[in-house]
Amino acid sequence: MSSKSLALLAALATAVALFGQSQSSISGIVTDPSGAVLPGTSISITSLDTNAGRETKSDASGRYNFAQLQPGNYKLQAKASGFNEVTINEIHVLVNTPATIDVHVETVGATSETVSVMAESVQINTVDATLGNAIGTKPIMELPFEARNVVGLLSIQPGVTFFGDPSDYRSGAVNGGKSDQGNVTLDGVDVNDQQYRSAFTSVLRVTLDSIQEFRTTTTNGNADSGRTSGAQVALVTKGGTNQFHGSAYEYHRNTITSANSFFNNSDGIERQKLIRNVFGVSLGGPIKKDKLFFFLNYEGRRDASDSSAVRTVPTALFRQGTFTYQNTAGQQVQLSPDQVRQVDPTGQGESPAVLNILKTYPMPNDTTVGDGLNTAGYRFKSSVPLTYNTYISRLDYQIGPKHILFWRGNLQNDDFVEKVPEFPTQANASQHLENSKGFAIGYTWLPTAHLVSNLHYGFTRQGFDSTGIQSTPIVYLRDIDNPIANSKGLSAIIPVHDLEENMTWTRGAHTVQFGGSYRSISTNRLNYGNSFSGAGANSSWFADQGQALMLADVDPNTNLAYTRQMTNILGYITEGDAQYNYDKQGNLLAQGVGIKRNFVNREGEFYGQDSWKIRPNLTITGGLRVSLFPPLREANGYQTSSNLPLSDWFNIRGGLAETGQSQALAPELQFNLAGGPGGRPLYPYQKHVSPRLALAWSPSADSGWRKWLLGSAGKTSIRAGAGLFYDLFGQSLIRLADATALGFSTQLSNPATATYDGTPRYISPTQIPDGLLPAAPAGGFPQTAPNAFAIAQGLDSGLRAPYTMNLTFSMSRDFGKGLLVTGSYVGRLSRRSLQADDVAAPTNLLDKASGMTYFQAATIMQKYVRAHPNATAADVAGLSAIPFFENLFSGSCFQRYDVHGGTISRRREHGEEYVIAIG
């Protein structure tokens, strides 16, 4: 019997299993020399790495199946009475990749004769509709990766868009899926970044030398997978074998092969240092042959590198008190301190305190930032050392032919510069320290030849500390970098307990899978992000947007830069942003106190699916996935809810506007403890049912043009699939909602109607002038939203989970000799996607008398401003009356329209000004 009589159809299928599956399967049909199926054939499979084996028999239709196999190298043996014994060697099973091996036996004179063949791997999926690829040990070790980063494996997959920064959740997306909806498992258990959900990121770092295999499913995972609507990623660590294997390595990169950046060259900054060393050792082997195995890996990384930074600083003239602007003729005009005093409506002139601070900045050396008149750039390089230490270990124990146990542990210690200093000679703005760790335990039990149970428990503890150096309030000058960094600290401990049970039952043409999952997640945070009030020189906070500071010949294209820097040099501190934090009893916390929170959620999921091989070349897979996600909550009661859902309040305001009624008729928003009377959870209990359906057909032909087109068995695959997938959210939302939870964390700003006489002047970068900040509201509950300007964040308590409907159609043709051509269609229909909206935005109020709305009236004025950018008061004296304003504001005694640099206003008889529209 030659190897050509064996068909090995390896399928790149089955998505990354949420329920801990890092295993695959081997199945097929046994036939005799006439092609008839051969029932009762004894089939055994043995690991070439550990000698672990399993046995089964082909059923009445000649079918056999080995479910939930660990990735690795195997041999398969088939024995049937009256026929030769067949041994198929070197079958390589990839992670989550079922293979189909059909066995053909022949009658021989001596039944003890054994025929050995080599399994030829075929690169085509003939099982289901999943899209994705598995990558084995060899390419993992041989492909070049920046800093030996396993994320590089993800970025080279078809359909992946990756922009190079895995710490940014917007930096990666797969086949149109949301970039924060990826799901990563290591040895079958959850290792996701729970709160930030950064793209392609595992909380537990893995090394190239510790990874046995890797698989990503980009679209349409089966019912046993798909905790999220994005890419599903499975990583499997190496285990020991009966042979000792080890390595010692070091990879070095230095500045010799690096080029300087264009901006460094142009500013005379020498090439920044780039020195990186990655080194480590690994060792694996038997503790007891055929029974107990170990694997150990240590890897260190040391970077002695520099980073380039650029800051906006005052020019030499500006720090001396000379103000520069561009006039309408394109000329640069310089104003002396005396001339600036004439511009100041109060006649005080330039602020000595501001000039003293401006003189402390380094001189500019860069023109890529700043307005080029009063501000420019200062570029410098700073040292950004990095230290990584990664420890990985694994034990595998073959208890018996029906019991397999493994344990894997990870530990990492990291220390690196997160944010460089604000300016040279200062301390780093932020240092990142991390000591994340975790372990996984897996137990595989084979109660019968047709039933496999796989139980996993994983504990992953993410722990990090991002330090900050801000210790006082900061007063800023607009469009000039602070002289000191405003970085604030954040530390978190996030333990995740993950329990997974997965069972596979084979019966005839059916492979039935079912299982469940339970996850317990706690996020303990200490956050200083909202612990300080602040203030600033902001021209936009003047009632006239700083127009009184404008000279008549200022180029209108430079208005914003002009007013901002004129406000800076005069030292007007117009904006005050108060931050008040409270405990549950309503006591006001001191400035600078960190806020402690513990966000917890419990998740349960169940699934069932059936893969029905209707014919040897036709398989239908269908299933359901049920997800039960109770609303996330703050464990200690530091959580509020509004008296009515924000979406209801928004709709009430819109309804009032449509009927021409005042917004004062809308109910006041009040906030109470979510766990108190009338309180509501963060969002409703999420109960999802997600159907999945896939069809795979592998047509073939024996001769003629059809054989040229389709090839022999297993050379062509046509697949189609559809599935419903829900987005995962909760941890990422509550950290936003908690930042301005009224009653616990209240942010208030003074009204943006500052006057020149009543605005305080600059004192120092860390001292807020008295009387600028709104007073702290009384603590306790309920809290009524104050009638003051505030930019707050909230969450609609009626929120429902976004979902996508994924559709795929794929055709593949294996031409042999490593050439595989695949064409696929991927459709993703997204519904209920989350987005931020301003529920307190001005409404489109209707004027009942004229039938005109606010938006229509404002559009008339804006169109006029855009058509007449240089209009004067005389030009608009004859502007036709707009019924909306005339009717609703008739009691204001408007007499005429004025124009101030793009702002049209209507002036009252007694001299006050009412801004109507801004161009």
PDB file of C-alpha atoms in Angstrom, residues 10-12 121-126 132-134 158 710 714-719 810-824:
ATOM      1  CA  ALA A  10      -6.173  18.846   7.359  1.00  0.00           C
ATOM      2  CA  ALA A  11      -8.767  21.509   8.138  1.00  0.00           C
ATOM      3  CA  LEU A  12      -7.922  24.973   9.346  1.00  0.00           C
ATOM      4  CA  SER A 121      -0.687  17.619   5.351  1.00  0.00           C
ATOM      5  CA  VAL A 122      -3.242  19.389   3.195  1.00  0.00           C
ATOM      6  CA  GLN A 123      -3.774  23.127   3.684  1.00  0.00           C
ATOM      7  CA  ILE A 124      -7.506  23.273   3.148  1.00  0.00           C
ATOM      8  CA  ASN A 125     -10.510  23.581   5.455  1.00  0.00           C
ATOM      9  CA  THR A 126     -13.258  21.124   4.565  1.00  0.00           C
ATOM     10  CA  GLY A 132      -8.287  31.974  10.286  1.00  0.00           C
ATOM     11  CA  ASN A 133      -4.874  30.370  10.407  1.00  0.00           C
ATOM     12  CA  ALA A 134      -2.820  28.242  12.747  1.00  0.00           C
ATOM     13  CA  PRO A 158      -5.219  38.085   6.344  1.00  0.00           C
ATOM     14  CA  LEU A 710     -11.721  20.687  -8.565  1.00  0.00           C
ATOM     15  CA  GLY A 714      -9.931  17.271  -0.322  1.00  0.00           C
ATOM     16  CA  LYS A 715      -8.342  19.647  -2.850  1.00  0.00           C
ATOM     17  CA  THR A 716     -11.307  22.041  -3.129  1.00  0.00           C
ATOM     18  CA  SER A 717     -13.490  23.486  -0.418  1.00  0.00           C
ATOM     19  CA  ILE A 718     -16.586  25.677  -0.638  1.00  0.00           C
ATOM     20  CA  ARG A 719     -17.748  27.060   2.693  1.00  0.00           C
ATOM     21  CA  SER A 810     -15.081  31.113   0.944  1.00  0.00           C
ATOM     22  CA  MET A 811     -13.627  29.005  -1.871  1.00  0.00           C
ATOM     23  CA  SER A 812     -10.237  27.300  -1.587  1.00  0.00           C
ATOM     24  CA  ARG A 813      -8.208  25.227  -4.048  1.00  0.00           C
ATOM     25  CA  ASP A 814      -5.053  23.331  -3.139  1.00  0.00           C
ATOM     26  CA  PHE A 815      -2.832  22.994  -6.221  1.00  0.00           C
ATOM     27  CA  GLY A 816      -0.133  21.042  -4.371  1.00  0.00           C
ATOM     28  CA  LYS A 817       3.528  21.830  -3.716  1.00  0.00           C
ATOM     29  CA  GLY A 818       2.536  24.393  -1.099  1.00  0.00           C
ATOM     30  CA  LEU A 819       0.296  26.477  -3.400  1.00  0.00           C
ATOM     31  CA  LEU A 820      -3.140  27.220  -1.951  1.00  0.00           C
ATOM     32  CA  VAL A 821      -5.498  29.834  -3.411  1.00  0.00           C
ATOM     33  CA  THR A 822      -8.396  31.128  -1.305  1.00  0.00           C
ATOM     34  CA  GLY A 823     -10.975  33.786  -2.065  1.00  0.00           C
ATOM     35  CA  SER A 824     -13.392  34.915   0.647  1.00  0.00           C
TER      36      SER A 824
END
